[in-house]
JSON list of C-alpha atoms in Angstrom, two decimals:
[
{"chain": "A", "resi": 29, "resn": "UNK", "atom": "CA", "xyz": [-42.57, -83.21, 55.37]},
{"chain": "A", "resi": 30, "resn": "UNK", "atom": "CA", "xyz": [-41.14, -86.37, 57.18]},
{"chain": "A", "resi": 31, "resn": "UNK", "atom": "CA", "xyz": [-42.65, -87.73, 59.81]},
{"chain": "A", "resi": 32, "resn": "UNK", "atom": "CA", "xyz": [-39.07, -88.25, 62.08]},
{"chain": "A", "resi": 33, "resn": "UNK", "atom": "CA", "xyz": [-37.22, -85.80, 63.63]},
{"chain": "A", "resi": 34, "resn": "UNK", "atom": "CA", "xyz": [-33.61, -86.97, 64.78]},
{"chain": "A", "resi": 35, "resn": "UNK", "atom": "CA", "xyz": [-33.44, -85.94, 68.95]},
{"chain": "A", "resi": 36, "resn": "UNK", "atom": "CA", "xyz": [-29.97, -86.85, 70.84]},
{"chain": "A", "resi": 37, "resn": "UNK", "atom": "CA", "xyz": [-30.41, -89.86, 72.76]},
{"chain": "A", "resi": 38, "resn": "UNK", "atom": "CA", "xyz": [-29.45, -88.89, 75.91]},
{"chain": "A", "resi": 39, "resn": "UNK", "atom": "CA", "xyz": [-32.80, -86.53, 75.43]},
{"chain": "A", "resi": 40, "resn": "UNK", "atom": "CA", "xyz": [-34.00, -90.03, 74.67]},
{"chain": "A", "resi": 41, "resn": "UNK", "atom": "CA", "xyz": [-32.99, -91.55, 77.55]},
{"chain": "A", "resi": 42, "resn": "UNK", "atom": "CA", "xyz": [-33.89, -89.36, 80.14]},
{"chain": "A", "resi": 43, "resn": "UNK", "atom": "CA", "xyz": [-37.77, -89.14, 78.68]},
{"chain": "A", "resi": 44, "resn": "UNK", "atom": "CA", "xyz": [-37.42, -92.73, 79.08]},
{"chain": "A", "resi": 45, "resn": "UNK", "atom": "CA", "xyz": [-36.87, -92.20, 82.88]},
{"chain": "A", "resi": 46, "resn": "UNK", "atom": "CA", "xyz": [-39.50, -89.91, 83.54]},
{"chain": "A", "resi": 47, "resn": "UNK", "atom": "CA", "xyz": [-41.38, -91.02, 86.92]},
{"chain": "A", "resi": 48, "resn": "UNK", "atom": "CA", "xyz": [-44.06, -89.53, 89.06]},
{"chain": "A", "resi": 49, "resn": "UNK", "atom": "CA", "xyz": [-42.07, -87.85, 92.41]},
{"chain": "A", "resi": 50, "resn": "UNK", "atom": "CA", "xyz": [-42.14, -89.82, 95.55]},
{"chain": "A", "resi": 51, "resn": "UNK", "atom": "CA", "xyz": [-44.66, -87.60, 96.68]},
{"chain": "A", "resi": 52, "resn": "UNK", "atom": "CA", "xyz": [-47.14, -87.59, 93.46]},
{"chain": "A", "resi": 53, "resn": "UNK", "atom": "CA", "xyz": [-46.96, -91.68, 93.01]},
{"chain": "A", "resi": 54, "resn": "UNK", "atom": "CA", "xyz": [-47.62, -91.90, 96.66]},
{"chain": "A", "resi": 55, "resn": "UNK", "atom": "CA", "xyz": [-50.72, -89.20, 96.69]},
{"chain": "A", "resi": 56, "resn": "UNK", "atom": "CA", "xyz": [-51.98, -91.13, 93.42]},
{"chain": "A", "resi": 57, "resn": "UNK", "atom": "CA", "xyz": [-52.06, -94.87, 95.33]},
{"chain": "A", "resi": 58, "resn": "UNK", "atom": "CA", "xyz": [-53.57, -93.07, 98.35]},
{"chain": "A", "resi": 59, "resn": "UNK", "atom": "CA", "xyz": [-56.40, -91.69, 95.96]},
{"chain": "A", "resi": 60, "resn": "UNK", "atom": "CA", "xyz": [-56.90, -95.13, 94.01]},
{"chain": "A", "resi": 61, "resn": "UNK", "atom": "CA", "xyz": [-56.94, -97.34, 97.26]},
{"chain": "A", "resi": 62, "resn": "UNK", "atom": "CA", "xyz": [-59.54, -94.55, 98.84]},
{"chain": "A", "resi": 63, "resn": "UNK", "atom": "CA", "xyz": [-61.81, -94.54, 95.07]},
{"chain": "A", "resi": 64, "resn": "UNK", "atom": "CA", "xyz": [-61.74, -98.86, 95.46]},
{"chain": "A", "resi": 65, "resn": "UNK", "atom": "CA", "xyz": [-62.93, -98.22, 99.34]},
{"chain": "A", "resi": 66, "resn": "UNK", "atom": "CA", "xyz": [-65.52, -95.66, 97.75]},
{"chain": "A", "resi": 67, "resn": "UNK", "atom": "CA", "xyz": [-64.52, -93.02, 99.47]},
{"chain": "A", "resi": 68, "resn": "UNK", "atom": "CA", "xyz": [-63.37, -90.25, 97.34]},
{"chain": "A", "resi": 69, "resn": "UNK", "atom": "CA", "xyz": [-65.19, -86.86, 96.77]},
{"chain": "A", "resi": 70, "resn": "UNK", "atom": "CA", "xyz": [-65.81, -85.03, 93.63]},
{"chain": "A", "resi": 71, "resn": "UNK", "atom": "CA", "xyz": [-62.61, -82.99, 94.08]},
{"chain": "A", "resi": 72, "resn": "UNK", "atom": "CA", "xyz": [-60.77, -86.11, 94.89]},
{"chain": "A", "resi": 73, "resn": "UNK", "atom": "CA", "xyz": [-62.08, -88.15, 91.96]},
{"chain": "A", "resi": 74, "resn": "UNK", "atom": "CA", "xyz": [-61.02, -85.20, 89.53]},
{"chain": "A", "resi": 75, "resn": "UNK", "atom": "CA", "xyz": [-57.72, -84.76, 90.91]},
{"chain": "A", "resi": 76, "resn": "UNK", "atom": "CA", "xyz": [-57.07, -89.04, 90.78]},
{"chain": "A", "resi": 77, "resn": "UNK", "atom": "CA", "xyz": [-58.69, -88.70, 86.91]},
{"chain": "A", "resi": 78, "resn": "UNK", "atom": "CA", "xyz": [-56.05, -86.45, 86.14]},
{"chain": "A", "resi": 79, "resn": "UNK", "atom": "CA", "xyz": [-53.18, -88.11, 87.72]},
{"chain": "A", "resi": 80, "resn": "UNK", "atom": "CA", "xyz": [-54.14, -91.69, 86.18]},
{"chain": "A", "resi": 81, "resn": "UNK", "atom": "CA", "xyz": [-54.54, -89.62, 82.47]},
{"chain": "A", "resi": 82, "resn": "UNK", "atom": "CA", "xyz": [-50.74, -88.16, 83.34]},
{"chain": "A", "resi": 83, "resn": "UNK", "atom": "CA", "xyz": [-49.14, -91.51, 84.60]},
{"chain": "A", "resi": 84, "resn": "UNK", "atom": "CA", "xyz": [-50.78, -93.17, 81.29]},
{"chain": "A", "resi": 85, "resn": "UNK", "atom": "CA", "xyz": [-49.13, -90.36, 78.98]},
{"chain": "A", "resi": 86, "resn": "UNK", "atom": "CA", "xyz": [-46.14, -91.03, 81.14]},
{"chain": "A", "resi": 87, "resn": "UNK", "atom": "CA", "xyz": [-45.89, -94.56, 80.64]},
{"chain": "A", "resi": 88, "resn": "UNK", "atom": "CA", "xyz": [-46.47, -94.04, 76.62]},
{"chain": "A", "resi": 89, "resn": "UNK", "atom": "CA", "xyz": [-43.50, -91.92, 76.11]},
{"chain": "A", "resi": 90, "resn": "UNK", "atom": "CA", "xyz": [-41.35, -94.08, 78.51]},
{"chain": "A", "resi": 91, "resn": "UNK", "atom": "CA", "xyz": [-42.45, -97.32, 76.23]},
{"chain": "A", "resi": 92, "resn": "UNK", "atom": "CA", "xyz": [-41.75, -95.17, 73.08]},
{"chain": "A", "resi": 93, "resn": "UNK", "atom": "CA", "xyz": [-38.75, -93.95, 74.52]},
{"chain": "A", "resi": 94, "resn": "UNK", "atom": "CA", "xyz": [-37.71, -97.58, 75.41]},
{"chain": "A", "resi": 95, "resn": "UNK", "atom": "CA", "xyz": [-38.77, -99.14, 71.55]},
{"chain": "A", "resi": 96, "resn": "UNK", "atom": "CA", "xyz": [-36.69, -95.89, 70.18]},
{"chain": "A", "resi": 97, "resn": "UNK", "atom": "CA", "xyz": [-33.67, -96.96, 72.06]},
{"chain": "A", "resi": 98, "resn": "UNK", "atom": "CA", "xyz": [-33.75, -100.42, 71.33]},
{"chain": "A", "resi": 99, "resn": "UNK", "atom": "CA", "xyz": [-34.51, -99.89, 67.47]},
{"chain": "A", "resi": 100, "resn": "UNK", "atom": "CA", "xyz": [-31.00, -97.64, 67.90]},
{"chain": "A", "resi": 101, "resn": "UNK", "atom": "CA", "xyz": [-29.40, -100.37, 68.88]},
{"chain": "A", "resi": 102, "resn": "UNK", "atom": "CA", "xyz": [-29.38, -102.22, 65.76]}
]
């Protein structure tokens, strides 16, 4: 079995644009500048742990995305 799959590159492209809503990115910075003040609760530290492990997948596909699209351009 290979280990590529050929996708369309618009698909490409628009993983490559995924972004946190205005709403989620802005709840996220409220809950890291309130963890740095020490002021978070258990609830609250969960919910930022999950958001942080979400924006990190997020920014691996986008950088994937981005090295796909600019290997297709050779």
């Amino acid at each position: 079995m290979s280990g590529s799959i050929e996708v369309p590159e618009e698909w490409v492209k628009a993983v490559g644009s995924f972004r946190f809503p205005a709403e989620t990115d802005g709840r996220l910075q409220w809950l890291m500048d309130r963890n740095n003040e020490g002021r978070l609760s258990t609830e609250q530290q969960d919910e930022l742990a999950s958001l942080a492990e979400l924006s990190e997948e997020l920014s691996i596909l986008r950088g994937e995305a981005a090295q796909y699209l600019g290997d297709s351009d050779s």
